[in-house]
Each structure stands twice: as C-alpha cells, then as structure tokens.
mmCIF file of C-alpha atoms in Angstrom:
data_model
loop_
_atom_site.group_PDB
_atom_site.id
_atom_site.type_symbol
_atom_site.label_atom_id
_atom_site.label_comp_id
_atom_site.label_asym_id
_atom_site.label_seq_id
_atom_site.Cartn_x
_atom_site.Cartn_y
_atom_site.Cartn_z
ATOM 1 C CA MET L 92 40.129 10.398 -7.370
ATOM 2 C CA ALA L 93 41.284 12.144 -4.188
ATOM 3 C CA GLY L 94 42.175 9.906 -1.250
ATOM 4 C CA PRO L 95 39.502 11.145 1.213
ATOM 5 C CA LEU L 96 36.736 10.798 -1.380
ATOM 6 C CA ARG L 97 37.946 7.297 -2.299
ATOM 7 C CA GLY L 98 37.848 6.367 1.358
ATOM 8 C CA LEU L 99 34.366 7.774 1.814
ATOM 9 C CA LEU L 100 32.979 5.824 -1.139
ATOM 10 C CA PHE L 101 34.708 2.633 0.074
ATOM 11 C CA HIS L 102 32.990 3.075 3.424
ATOM 12 C CA LEU L 103 29.633 3.659 1.723
ATOM 13 C CA LEU L 104 29.957 0.471 -0.316
ATOM 14 C CA HIS L 105 29.907 -1.468 2.920
ATOM 15 C CA HIS L 106 27.057 0.491 4.436
ATOM 16 C CA ARG L 107 23.670 -1.192 4.486
ATOM 17 C CA ARG L 108 22.005 1.943 3.122
ATOM 18 C CA LEU L 109 24.140 1.924 -0.015
ATOM 19 C CA GLY L 110 21.325 2.891 -2.434
ATOM 20 C CA LEU L 111 20.409 6.162 -0.756
ATOM 21 C CA ALA L 112 23.977 7.207 -0.019
ATOM 22 C CA VAL L 113 25.363 6.544 -3.469
ATOM 23 C CA ALA L 114 22.438 8.349 -5.096
ATOM 24 C CA PHE L 115 23.435 11.581 -3.367
ATOM 25 C CA LEU L 116 27.199 11.062 -3.696
ATOM 26 C CA ALA L 117 27.433 9.690 -7.237
ATOM 27 C CA PHE L 118 30.570 11.058 -8.883
ATOM 28 C CA SER L 119 32.155 10.444 -12.274
ATOM 29 C CA THR L 120 35.892 9.881 -12.594
ATOM 30 C CA SER L 121 36.283 13.597 -13.348
ATOM 31 C CA GLY L 122 34.776 14.481 -9.975
ATOM 32 C CA VAL L 123 31.598 15.987 -11.487
ATOM 33 C CA ALA L 124 28.330 15.108 -9.770
ATOM 34 C CA ALA L 125 26.016 12.830 -11.754
ATOM 35 C CA PRO L 126 22.834 14.515 -13.022
ATOM 36 C CA MET L 127 19.924 14.219 -10.603
ATOM 37 C CA TYR L 128 16.343 15.104 -11.505
ATOM 38 C CA GLN L 129 13.130 15.287 -9.581
ATOM 39 C CA LEU L 130 9.895 13.883 -10.928
ATOM 40 C CA LEU L 131 6.267 13.646 -9.891
ATOM 41 C CA ILE L 132 4.070 10.557 -9.960
ATOM 42 C CA GLY L 133 0.288 10.837 -10.088
ATOM 43 C CA SER L 134 -1.807 7.886 -8.956
ATOM 44 C CA TYR L 135 -5.220 6.436 -8.155
ATOM 45 C CA THR L 136 -5.884 6.435 -4.413
ATOM 46 C CA SER L 137 -9.276 4.716 -4.679
ATOM 47 C CA GLU L 138 -7.527 1.525 -5.838
ATOM 48 C CA GLY L 139 -4.877 -0.046 -3.639
ATOM 49 C CA GLY L 140 -2.701 1.793 -1.154
ATOM 50 C CA SER L 141 -1.586 4.950 -2.937
ATOM 51 C CA GLU L 142 -1.732 8.200 -0.955
ATOM 52 C CA GLY L 143 -1.629 10.749 -3.789
ATOM 53 C CA ILE L 144 1.269 12.561 -5.499
ATOM 54 C CA TYR L 145 4.820 11.299 -5.029
ATOM 55 C CA ARG L 146 7.822 13.603 -5.499
ATOM 56 C CA MET L 147 10.846 11.442 -6.237
ATOM 57 C CA GLN L 148 14.487 11.640 -7.293
ATOM 58 C CA PHE L 149 16.057 10.112 -10.396
ATOM 59 C CA ASP L 150 19.757 9.465 -11.027
ATOM 60 C CA ALA L 151 20.216 9.977 -14.785
ATOM 61 C CA GLU L 152 23.711 8.489 -14.710
ATOM 62 C CA ARG L 153 22.524 5.040 -13.625
ATOM 63 C CA GLY L 154 18.863 5.283 -14.612
ATOM 64 C CA TYR L 155 17.913 4.710 -10.993
ATOM 65 C CA LEU L 156 14.771 5.937 -9.260
ATOM 66 C CA GLU L 157 15.236 6.406 -5.513
ATOM 67 C CA PRO L 158 12.702 4.120 -3.757
ATOM 68 C CA GLN L 159 12.127 6.553 -0.880
ATOM 69 C CA PRO L 160 9.970 9.509 -1.999
ATOM 70 C CA LEU L 161 11.189 13.005 -1.221
ATOM 71 C CA GLN L 162 7.588 13.968 -0.454
ATOM 72 C CA VAL L 163 4.096 12.474 -0.474
ATOM 73 C CA VAL L 164 1.180 14.851 -1.058
ATOM 74 C CA ARG L 165 -2.119 13.386 0.092
ATOM 75 C CA THR L 166 -4.953 14.114 -2.331
ATOM 76 C CA HIS L 167 -7.716 11.997 -3.886
ATOM 77 C CA ASN L 168 -7.042 10.325 -7.267
ATOM 78 C CA PRO L 169 -4.504 12.799 -8.725
ATOM 79 C CA SER L 170 -4.416 10.821 -11.964
ATOM 80 C CA TRP L 171 -3.102 13.614 -14.238
ATOM 81 C CA LEU L 172 -0.498 16.288 -13.447
ATOM 82 C CA THR L 173 0.275 19.564 -15.207
ATOM 83 C CA LEU L 174 3.369 21.611 -14.342
ATOM 84 C CA ASP L 175 3.708 25.384 -14.712
ATOM 85 C CA LEU L 176 7.402 25.844 -13.980
ATOM 86 C CA ASN L 177 7.386 29.505 -15.017
ATOM 87 C CA ARG L 178 5.060 30.206 -12.084
ATOM 88 C CA ASN L 179 6.289 27.361 -9.838
ATOM 89 C CA ARG L 180 2.943 25.615 -9.676
ATOM 90 C CA LEU L 181 1.500 22.156 -10.056
ATOM 91 C CA TYR L 182 -2.079 21.334 -10.997
ATOM 92 C CA ALA L 183 -3.636 17.908 -10.492
ATOM 93 C CA ALA L 184 -6.873 16.472 -11.857
ATOM 94 C CA ASN L 185 -8.616 14.641 -9.007
ATOM 95 C CA GLU L 186 -10.384 11.925 -11.015
ATOM 96 C CA ASN L 187 -13.257 11.455 -8.596
ATOM 97 C CA GLY L 188 -16.767 10.278 -9.391
ATOM 98 C CA PRO L 189 -19.897 8.737 -7.895
ATOM 99 C CA SER L 190 -18.246 5.394 -7.118
ATOM 100 C CA HIS L 191 -15.228 6.903 -5.309
ATOM 101 C CA PRO L 192 -14.743 7.864 -1.629
ATOM 102 C CA ASP L 193 -14.800 11.498 -2.781
ATOM 103 C CA PRO L 194 -17.620 11.584 -5.361
ATOM 104 C CA VAL L 195 -16.862 15.109 -6.611
ATOM 105 C CA GLY L 196 -14.522 15.828 -9.523
ATOM 106 C CA ARG L 197 -11.931 18.438 -8.557
ATOM 107 C CA VAL L 198 -8.746 20.217 -9.596
ATOM 108 C CA SER L 199 -6.032 20.898 -6.991
ATOM 109 C CA ALA L 200 -3.315 23.561 -7.196
ATOM 110 C CA PHE L 201 0.032 23.485 -5.391
ATOM 111 C CA THR L 202 2.969 25.853 -5.091
ATOM 112 C CA MET L 203 6.438 24.477 -5.778
ATOM 113 C CA ALA L 204 9.532 25.787 -4.010
ATOM 114 C CA PRO L 205 11.997 26.684 -6.814
ATOM 115 C CA ALA L 206 15.091 25.343 -5.057
ATOM 116 C CA SER L 207 13.819 22.243 -3.247
ATOM 117 C CA GLY L 208 10.715 21.317 -5.271
ATOM 118 C CA GLN L 209 8.690 21.092 -2.047
ATOM 119 C CA LEU L 210 4.951 21.150 -2.807
ATOM 120 C CA SER L 211 2.431 23.054 -0.691
ATOM 121 C CA PRO L 212 -1.379 23.036 -1.137
ATOM 122 C CA LEU L 213 -2.690 26.265 -2.660
ATOM 123 C CA ALA L 214 -6.276 25.873 -3.855
ATOM 124 C CA GLN L 215 -8.944 23.435 -4.992
ATOM 125 C CA GLN L 216 -11.990 23.798 -7.209
ATOM 126 C CA ILE L 217 -14.782 21.488 -8.346
ATOM 127 C CA THR L 218 -14.993 20.757 -12.102
ATOM 128 C CA LEU L 219 -18.791 20.386 -12.490
ATOM 129 C CA GLY L 220 -18.270 16.941 -13.957
ATOM 130 C CA ASP L 221 -17.293 13.382 -13.091
ATOM 131 C CA GLU L 222 -13.872 11.751 -13.470
ATOM 132 C CA PRO L 223 -11.737 14.718 -14.620
ATOM 133 C CA THR L 224 -9.050 12.696 -16.354
ATOM 134 C CA HIS L 225 -6.878 15.354 -18.022
ATOM 135 C CA LEU L 226 -6.078 19.030 -17.658
ATOM 136 C CA SER L 227 -3.955 21.563 -19.492
ATOM 137 C CA GLN L 228 -3.194 25.243 -19.169
ATOM 138 C CA SER L 229 -3.501 28.175 -21.565
ATOM 139 C CA ARG L 230 -0.147 29.509 -22.749
ATOM 140 C CA ASP L 231 -0.718 32.751 -20.870
ATOM 141 C CA GLY L 232 -1.463 30.861 -17.638
ATOM 142 C CA ARG L 233 -4.928 32.404 -17.208
ATOM 143 C CA TYR L 234 -7.098 29.268 -17.548
ATOM 144 C CA LEU L 235 -7.124 25.541 -16.918
ATOM 145 C CA PHE L 236 -8.943 23.313 -19.404
ATOM 146 C CA VAL L 237 -10.310 20.232 -17.645
ATOM 147 C CA SER L 238 -11.519 17.077 -19.402
ATOM 148 C CA ASN L 239 -14.394 15.582 -17.405
ATOM 149 C CA TYR L 240 -14.501 12.072 -18.854
ATOM 150 C CA GLY L 241 -17.824 11.197 -17.216
ATOM 151 C CA SER L 242 -17.928 7.415 -17.556
ATOM 152 C CA ALA L 243 -21.674 7.141 -16.836
ATOM 153 C CA PRO L 244 -23.891 7.698 -19.910
ATOM 154 C CA ASN L 245 -25.865 10.318 -18.009
ATOM 155 C CA PRO L 246 -24.661 13.053 -17.856
ATOM 156 C CA GLY L 247 -21.530 11.918 -19.709
ATOM 157 C CA GLY L 248 -18.459 14.046 -20.203
ATOM 158 C CA SER L 249 -17.733 17.748 -20.603
ATOM 159 C CA LEU L 250 -14.993 20.332 -21.003
ATOM 160 C CA ALA L 251 -14.633 22.749 -18.075
ATOM 161 C CA VAL L 252 -12.789 26.078 -18.097
ATOM 162 C CA ILE L 253 -11.370 27.242 -14.747
ATOM 163 C CA PRO L 254 -9.754 30.704 -14.408
ATOM 164 C CA THR L 255 -6.471 30.961 -12.489
ATOM 165 C CA ALA L 256 -5.509 34.143 -10.628
ATOM 166 C CA GLU L 257 -2.056 35.717 -10.493
ATOM 167 C CA ASP L 258 -1.477 34.123 -7.097
ATOM 168 C CA GLY L 259 -2.475 30.694 -8.422
ATOM 169 C CA THR L 260 -5.871 30.471 -6.767
ATOM 170 C CA LEU L 261 -8.697 28.917 -8.778
ATOM 171 C CA SER L 262 -12.047 30.513 -9.567
ATOM 172 C CA PRO L 263 -15.224 28.491 -10.168
ATOM 173 C CA VAL L 264 -15.852 27.014 -13.614
ATOM 174 C CA THR L 265 -16.663 29.866 -15.963
ATOM 175 C CA GLN L 266 -17.506 27.866 -19.105
ATOM 176 C CA LEU L 267 -18.741 24.315 -19.693
ATOM 177 C CA ALA L 268 -18.926 22.666 -23.119
ATOM 178 C CA THR L 269 -20.670 19.416 -24.034
ATOM 179 C CA HIS L 270 -20.792 17.442 -27.292
ATOM 180 C CA LYS L 271 -23.136 15.026 -29.013
ATOM 181 C CA ALA L 272 -22.104 11.353 -28.895
ATOM 182 C CA SER L 273 -21.626 9.285 -32.057
ATOM 183 C CA GLU L 274 -23.309 6.229 -30.440
ATOM 184 C CA GLN L 275 -21.255 3.933 -32.669
ATOM 185 C CA HIS L 276 -19.910 1.790 -29.821
ATOM 186 C CA PRO L 277 -22.845 0.239 -27.894
ATOM 187 C CA GLN L 278 -21.238 0.631 -24.455
ATOM 188 C CA ARG L 279 -18.620 3.366 -24.636
ATOM 189 C CA GLN L 280 -20.195 5.951 -26.929
ATOM 190 C CA LYS L 281 -23.662 6.448 -25.471
ATOM 191 C CA SER L 282 -22.613 9.959 -24.437
ATOM 192 C CA ALA L 283 -19.720 12.385 -24.758
ATOM 193 C CA HIS L 284 -16.464 11.415 -22.998
ATOM 194 C CA VAL L 285 -13.957 14.269 -23.167
ATOM 195 C CA HIS L 286 -10.521 12.707 -22.743
ATOM 196 C CA SER L 287 -8.049 15.530 -23.359
ATOM 197 C CA ALA L 288 -7.794 19.203 -24.282
ATOM 198 C CA VAL L 289 -4.514 20.435 -25.784
ATOM 199 C CA MET L 290 -3.569 23.940 -26.896
ATOM 200 C CA SER L 291 -1.956 24.607 -30.255
ATOM 201 C CA PRO L 292 1.720 25.618 -30.106
ATOM 202 C CA ASN L 293 0.824 29.278 -30.739
ATOM 203 C CA GLY L 294 -1.802 29.247 -27.987
ATOM 204 C CA LYS L 295 -4.685 30.359 -30.222
ATOM 205 C CA ARG L 296 -6.627 27.083 -30.567
ATOM 206 C CA LEU L 297 -7.731 24.350 -28.169
ATOM 207 C CA PHE L 298 -8.083 20.806 -29.542
ATOM 208 C CA VAL L 299 -10.483 18.661 -27.515
ATOM 209 C CA SER L 300 -10.518 14.891 -28.067
ATOM 210 C CA ASP L 301 -13.931 13.372 -27.310
ATOM 211 C CA LEU L 302 -13.861 9.581 -27.185
ATOM 212 C CA GLY L 303 -17.658 9.420 -27.204
ATOM 213 C CA ALA L 304 -18.114 11.642 -30.256
ATOM 214 C CA ASP L 305 -15.396 10.374 -32.647
ATOM 215 C CA LYS L 306 -14.324 13.969 -33.116
ATOM 216 C CA ILE L 307 -11.550 16.341 -32.140
ATOM 217 C CA PHE L 308 -13.321 19.639 -31.438
ATOM 218 C CA VAL L 309 -11.519 22.888 -32.190
ATOM 219 C CA TYR L 310 -12.072 26.052 -30.162
ATOM 220 C CA ARG L 311 -10.707 29.565 -30.595
ATOM 221 C CA TYR L 312 -9.076 30.946 -27.474
ATOM 222 C CA ASP L 313 -9.737 34.617 -26.717
ATOM 223 C CA PRO L 314 -8.731 35.742 -23.200
ATOM 224 C CA ALA L 315 -10.368 39.124 -23.808
ATOM 225 C CA SER L 316 -13.690 37.333 -23.315
ATOM 226 C CA ALA L 317 -12.940 36.574 -19.684
ATOM 227 C CA GLU L 318 -16.050 34.564 -18.807
ATOM 228 C CA ARG L 319 -16.248 32.612 -22.078
ATOM 229 C CA PRO L 320 -12.734 32.455 -23.548
ATOM 230 C CA LEU L 321 -13.583 29.562 -25.889
ATOM 231 C CA SER L 322 -15.718 29.705 -29.041
ATOM 232 C CA PRO L 323 -16.071 27.172 -31.896
ATOM 233 C CA ALA L 324 -13.449 27.550 -34.602
ATOM 234 C CA GLU L 325 -14.062 27.132 -38.299
ATOM 235 C CA PRO L 326 -14.229 24.230 -38.980
ATOM 236 C CA PRO L 327 -15.482 23.374 -35.463
ATOM 237 C CA PHE L 328 -14.216 19.777 -35.413
ATOM 238 C CA ILE L 329 -12.111 17.134 -37.135
ATOM 239 C CA GLN L 330 -14.133 14.044 -37.970
ATOM 240 C CA LEU L 331 -12.504 10.702 -37.215
ATOM 241 C CA PRO L 332 -13.586 7.185 -38.263
ATOM 242 C CA ASP L 333 -16.806 5.912 -36.720
ATOM 243 C CA GLY L 334 -16.180 4.071 -33.464
ATOM 244 C CA SER L 335 -12.517 5.121 -33.288
ATOM 245 C CA GLY L 336 -12.664 6.904 -29.902
ATOM 246 C CA PRO L 337 -9.977 9.649 -29.882
ATOM 247 C CA ARG L 338 -8.108 9.830 -26.573
ATOM 248 C CA HIS L 339 -4.925 11.947 -26.442
ATOM 249 C CA LEU L 340 -3.393 14.406 -28.913
ATOM 250 C CA VAL L 341 0.185 15.694 -29.056
ATOM 251 C CA PHE L 342 2.017 18.099 -31.351
ATOM 252 C CA SER L 343 5.463 17.577 -32.812
ATOM 253 C CA PRO L 344 8.139 19.823 -31.255
ATOM 254 C CA ASP L 345 8.119 22.095 -34.322
ATOM 255 C CA GLY L 346 4.291 22.261 -34.356
ATOM 256 C CA SER L 347 3.918 21.109 -37.956
ATOM 257 C CA GLN L 348 2.410 17.716 -37.092
ATOM 258 C CA ALA L 349 -0.078 16.314 -34.607
ATOM 259 C CA TYR L 350 -0.632 12.716 -33.529
ATOM 260 C CA ALA L 351 -3.647 11.222 -31.737
ATOM 261 C CA THR L 352 -4.357 7.874 -30.127
ATOM 262 C CA LEU L 353 -7.677 6.322 -31.163
ATOM 263 C CA GLU L 354 -8.510 4.105 -28.211
ATOM 264 C CA LEU L 355 -11.440 2.062 -29.543
ATOM 265 C CA SER L 356 -10.075 1.309 -33.020
ATOM 266 C CA ALA L 357 -6.490 0.750 -31.747
ATOM 267 C CA GLN L 358 -4.931 3.261 -34.140
ATOM 268 C CA VAL L 359 -2.731 6.328 -34.271
ATOM 269 C CA ALA L 360 -3.827 9.192 -36.504
ATOM 270 C CA ARG L 361 -1.273 11.584 -37.996
ATOM 271 C CA PHE L 362 -2.246 15.120 -39.040
ATOM 272 C CA ASP L 363 -0.654 18.080 -40.745
ATOM 273 C CA HIS L 364 -1.178 21.147 -38.581
ATOM 274 C CA VAL L 365 -2.182 23.858 -41.044
ATOM 275 C CA ASP L 366 -3.537 27.326 -40.220
ATOM 276 C CA GLY L 367 -4.911 26.293 -36.846
ATOM 277 C CA SER L 368 -6.612 23.125 -38.083
ATOM 278 C CA LEU L 369 -5.677 19.474 -38.537
ATOM 279 C CA VAL L 370 -5.592 17.630 -41.862
ATOM 280 C CA GLN L 371 -5.491 13.834 -41.477
ATOM 281 C CA ARG L 372 -2.661 12.216 -43.454
ATOM 282 C CA GLN L 373 -2.155 8.738 -41.999
ATOM 283 C CA LEU L 374 -3.826 6.032 -39.902
ATOM 284 C CA VAL L 375 -1.542 3.473 -38.292
ATOM 285 C CA ASP L 376 -2.976 0.200 -36.953
ATOM 286 C CA LEU L 377 -1.589 -1.116 -33.681
ATOM 287 C CA ALA L 378 -3.462 -4.403 -34.036
ATOM 288 C CA GLU L 379 -2.653 -6.997 -36.668
ATOM 289 C CA ASN L 380 -5.395 -7.983 -39.115
ATOM 290 C CA GLY L 381 -7.748 -5.410 -37.616
ATOM 291 C CA LYS L 382 -8.316 -7.447 -34.430
ATOM 292 C CA VAL L 383 -8.608 -4.598 -31.948
ATOM 293 C CA ASP L 384 -9.523 -6.749 -28.934
ATOM 294 C CA GLY L 385 -6.551 -6.852 -26.603
ATOM 295 C CA HIS L 386 -5.247 -3.449 -27.724
ATOM 296 C CA SER L 387 -5.885 -0.049 -26.184
ATOM 297 C CA PRO L 388 -3.580 2.826 -27.159
ATOM 298 C CA GLY L 389 -3.249 5.377 -24.397
ATOM 299 C CA ALA L 390 -0.262 7.632 -23.792
ATOM 300 C CA ILE L 391 1.492 9.258 -26.757
ATOM 301 C CA HIS L 392 4.637 11.424 -26.767
ATOM 302 C CA PRO L 393 7.251 12.457 -29.337
ATOM 303 C CA SER L 394 10.930 12.464 -28.454
ATOM 304 C CA PRO L 395 12.241 15.962 -27.637
ATOM 305 C CA ASP L 396 14.165 16.063 -30.931
ATOM 306 C CA GLY L 397 11.039 15.201 -32.921
ATOM 307 C CA ARG L 398 12.575 12.124 -34.567
ATOM 308 C CA PHE L 399 10.531 9.422 -32.815
ATOM 309 C CA LEU L 400 7.009 8.841 -31.522
ATOM 310 C CA TYR L 401 6.131 6.549 -28.611
ATOM 311 C CA VAL L 402 2.690 5.083 -27.888
ATOM 312 C CA SER L 403 1.559 2.855 -25.027
ATOM 313 C CA ASP L 404 -0.626 -0.097 -26.022
ATOM 314 C CA ARG L 405 -2.487 -1.388 -22.973
ATOM 315 C CA ALA L 406 -5.164 -4.115 -22.478
ATOM 316 C CA GLU L 407 -3.527 -7.470 -23.277
ATOM 317 C CA ALA L 408 -0.672 -6.042 -25.376
ATOM 318 C CA ASN L 409 1.082 -4.127 -22.552
ATOM 319 C CA ARG L 410 3.807 -2.699 -24.739
ATOM 320 C CA ILE L 411 5.377 0.515 -25.999
ATOM 321 C CA MET L 412 5.205 1.081 -29.746
ATOM 322 C CA VAL L 413 8.107 3.013 -31.252
ATOM 323 C CA TYR L 414 7.815 4.870 -34.565
ATOM 324 C CA ALA L 415 10.391 6.736 -36.596
ATOM 325 C CA ILE L 416 9.067 10.096 -37.803
ATOM 326 C CA GLU L 417 10.197 10.381 -41.387
ATOM 327 C CA GLU L 418 10.132 13.221 -43.885
ATOM 328 C CA ALA L 419 6.810 15.085 -43.992
ATOM 329 C CA GLY L 420 5.982 13.537 -40.594
ATOM 330 C CA SER L 421 4.991 10.030 -41.729
ATOM 331 C CA LEU L 422 5.263 7.217 -39.168
ATOM 332 C CA ARG L 423 7.224 3.998 -39.613
ATOM 333 C CA GLU L 424 7.138 1.342 -36.899
ATOM 334 C CA ILE L 425 10.609 0.354 -35.694
ATOM 335 C CA GLN L 426 9.978 -1.474 -32.394
ATOM 336 C CA GLN L 427 7.488 -3.124 -30.068
ATOM 337 C CA ARG L 428 8.849 -3.214 -26.518
ATOM 338 C CA ALA L 429 7.135 -4.953 -23.595
ATOM 339 C CA SER L 430 6.278 -2.571 -20.753
ATOM 340 C CA GLU L 431 7.266 -5.235 -18.190
ATOM 341 C CA GLY L 432 3.892 -4.814 -16.486
ATOM 342 C CA ARG L 433 0.152 -4.330 -16.985
ATOM 343 C CA GLU L 434 -1.661 -1.228 -18.199
ATOM 344 C CA PRO L 435 1.144 1.199 -19.143
ATOM 345 C CA ARG L 436 -1.073 4.240 -18.629
ATOM 346 C CA GLU L 437 1.618 6.894 -18.996
ATOM 347 C CA PHE L 438 5.359 7.242 -19.549
ATOM 348 C CA ALA L 439 8.038 9.910 -19.847
ATOM 349 C CA ILE L 440 11.523 10.248 -21.317
ATOM 350 C CA ASP L 441 13.993 11.605 -18.761
ATOM 351 C CA PRO L 442 15.748 14.932 -19.508
ATOM 352 C CA SER L 443 18.962 13.154 -20.519
ATOM 353 C CA GLY L 444 17.050 11.239 -23.218
ATOM 354 C CA ARG L 445 18.679 7.971 -22.138
ATOM 355 C CA PHE L 446 15.828 6.427 -20.158
ATOM 356 C CA MET L 447 12.068 5.965 -20.264
ATOM 357 C CA LEU L 448 9.937 5.692 -17.113
ATOM 358 C CA ILE L 449 6.654 3.793 -17.434
ATOM 359 C CA ALA L 450 3.705 3.888 -15.032
ATOM 360 C CA ASN L 451 2.212 0.374 -15.157
ATOM 361 C CA GLN L 452 -1.065 1.094 -13.404
ATOM 362 C CA LYS L 453 -2.548 -2.371 -12.922
ATOM 363 C CA SER L 454 0.649 -4.163 -11.933
ATOM 364 C CA ASP L 455 1.523 -1.451 -9.379
ATOM 365 C CA GLN L 456 4.988 -0.576 -10.611
ATOM 366 C CA LEU L 457 7.264 2.002 -12.156
ATOM 367 C CA VAL L 458 9.634 0.640 -14.788
ATOM 368 C CA VAL L 459 12.833 2.235 -16.070
ATOM 369 C CA LEU L 460 14.005 1.214 -19.550
ATOM 370 C CA GLN L 461 17.185 2.185 -21.328
ATOM 371 C CA ARG L 462 16.724 4.347 -24.431
ATOM 372 C CA ASP L 463 19.138 5.031 -27.276
ATOM 373 C CA PRO L 464 18.761 8.717 -28.239
ATOM 374 C CA ASP L 465 20.264 8.093 -31.687
ATOM 375 C CA SER L 466 18.166 5.118 -32.809
ATOM 376 C CA GLY L 467 15.135 5.815 -30.607
ATOM 377 C CA LEU L 468 15.044 2.154 -29.575
ATOM 378 C CA LEU L 469 14.213 1.026 -26.053
ATOM 379 C CA GLY L 470 16.693 -1.361 -24.458
ATOM 380 C CA ASP L 471 17.195 -3.283 -21.242
ATOM 381 C CA THR L 472 15.084 -3.008 -18.133
ATOM 382 C CA VAL L 473 17.090 -1.027 -15.586
ATOM 383 C CA GLN L 474 14.696 -0.983 -12.629
ATOM 384 C CA ILE L 475 11.248 -2.137 -11.535
ATOM 385 C CA LEU L 476 9.981 -0.252 -8.492
ATOM 386 C CA PRO L 477 6.740 -1.127 -6.651
ATOM 387 C CA MET L 478 4.259 1.768 -6.645
ATOM 388 C CA SER L 479 0.526 1.503 -6.021
ATOM 389 C CA ARG L 480 -1.617 2.427 -9.060
ATOM 390 C CA PRO L 481 0.688 4.947 -10.795
ATOM 391 C CA SER L 482 -1.017 6.908 -13.565
ATOM 392 C CA ASP L 483 1.220 9.787 -14.642
ATOM 393 C CA VAL L 484 4.919 10.688 -14.786
ATOM 394 C CA LYS L 485 6.187 14.278 -15.027
ATOM 395 C CA PHE L 486 9.862 15.298 -14.786
ATOM 396 C CA ILE L 487 10.607 18.665 -13.173
ATOM 397 C CA ASP L 488 12.952 19.886 -15.907
ATOM 398 C CA ARG L 489 13.823 23.572 -15.769
ATOM 399 C CA THR L 490 16.150 23.418 -18.764
ATOM 400 C CA GLY L 491 15.446 26.287 -21.109
ATOM 401 C CA LEU L 492 13.392 28.364 -18.665
#
C-alpha cells in the first residue's frame, strides 16, 4: 500500500468517527475500493419513532450497514417498497387505515436520481381500500397492482389497479376487484384480505394471494383494455387448503416454480408453473406436529441462483427457514436460523450474496447475517442496528440493467 494512503488510514483509525470514515475509504490490499451498495428501508410510522423511508449505505466487504442514513423521506407507513430502476422510480404502499393518524390508504411515487439515489416526491394516489400492504408493477410499467389488506371484516380487502403515466404520475384507481371469503378461520377469514399481487415472469398473468379466501386468484393482463386491464383467467383461481391463509408468492428465477407462504396453517406451498397456471406439488410444514400456534410464515425469497429458498417464521418462532431447492423444484429443509429479534417481517440478500439483512419489526432492529453462497447456510451475526419498526428491505442493485 502506498505510503500516503497508509498514513491516511492510520490517522483514521485514531479518529473518533472511524465507522463513517472507513466505510467511504475501505480499500483492499490491491487498492480496489470495496463494494458499496445503497438500500431502502420501509417502516411503520404509526408505531414508535420511525419517520418513513430510509436510504442507507451498505459495505459488502465487511457486511456493515452505515448507521447514519443517507436520506430520510417522511411519509406515512411506507410498509412495502417497489423499485422501478429502469425508470428511476420508487413506489411505496402507505399502509394507512381507520386506526392510523392518516386513515386513508395511499400509494406514493418518488423519482430517484440515477447517480446519487436521492429520492424526490413525485405523486400520491388513494387506493380505495384500507391498509394497502403490498404493491407490484406490470412488466411494461403501465400499472401498479395494490393489495388492500383491509383488516376490518367490513369492507375487508381488495385489489386496486392504478395507472402510471410516462412521467411517473399516478391516475386514480381504474379497477377494483373483491373476492368471497372462505370463513374458515373465525377471526381472520370473515372477509377477503388481499395480501399480495405478483405478475408471472412473462407479464401475462397476475397472481393474487387472498388470505381471507384461501385462494390464489389468477387474472389475465391486457393493457389494450386501458380502464380494465385485468380479467379472470381460466381457471380463475388456485384452491388452497381450508384455513391456510395464503400471504406472499414468489417465482423461481427461471420461472418454472412458484412458492407461497400460507400464514394461518404455517406452511409453504410449492407449485409447478405451467402454461400460466400453478399446479400444487408440495406442502411443507414449518410447525412440528401440526402445532401452528407460535408460527407465522411471512417473507419468502429464493436465492438469485435459484438453489435455495428462504422463509421468515414470525410469531414466537422468530427465525429464518432455509430450504435447498432440489431437482424438479422440491424443497428440503437444511437450516433454522434465529433472526436475532422479534417479527422478522422482511429480509433481503445483498447483491454480493454473502449477507442477509433482516427487518425485525417488533424488536426495532435491522440484523445482518453472514451467508455462504455455496451452501446457502446463514452464519454469524455481523451487525444489529436499531431501527424503529422496519418492515421492508430493498437493495438498489443496477446490475444487469
């Protein structure tokens, strides 16, 4: 290492602001800067002291999240974030409802500066429903699909379709879909509770998980029908076990498989993705001996290489389940790793594949765990950072754009 650089780093090691300085001047022995990534944290502002969306910096060499945010965007309950890096935009579901300071469910849009990542408010639109808990975007960028969970039995939940203009502004809801509840669970299935809406890899189908209906509804997407781009597919839904409560659905990187968390029955369902529909092939129990109390599967994500699947198990379990994805997509459990906090609502694997960041909502913390890309196993705890009511983690990764 060159003499001046060695001297600078020696000085920094004795500086009281070591963490911030080293993060920006982290060099390997070859003189190459360590990889730095930005990420966004969504949160609940109606609980605790969170202010909204936090834009932060992550050192992928050390697995270190800078404590000081790069930016704080003040907005109510931005519990779920969706990035559109092709258009340099961010969309946030403002999970508001009757019991919150802002009682109106909304979606907020922001522009993102390509070089700095700086976020600027762009537009906001109401969702015509309570507690919008999830949102996704059509592959062509023309619509947002918003999951109004609607915790109260009346009116319950709904799926809202919001058009997006070329400049990113949001039009009023143009289509609203509701479903019939299964009424299997005496408290949580009195009405529909739409929990997520995910497009198929080819962008031609929308799969809508309704916790209150025990079904994943399937819609055709046709942008030529501008005011009503969704219509029921054939078959119009995938039936799941009574009282299972589907929550989130994800596709494998190659699109051949899909996996869904079943919140009420504490299970993961595996499907073959065939001709725009899902064929159930496997049910995996998270709870031993069928005792679902104390278990609540939430977030679900495959590894980028498609070899492993990760599921957060909340309630009393507070752990990350790790599954190997074997031939034909079948799941085999290989690890149960404590989340080091309460209510691991969401998590993300960093772009290097060497770390996992967990948003432990009810213990007010972000946790960084080591991850072995070869074995898929989660290792030591690298960092625990206080953060009020975190609910989502999204890396700003422009690789491959």
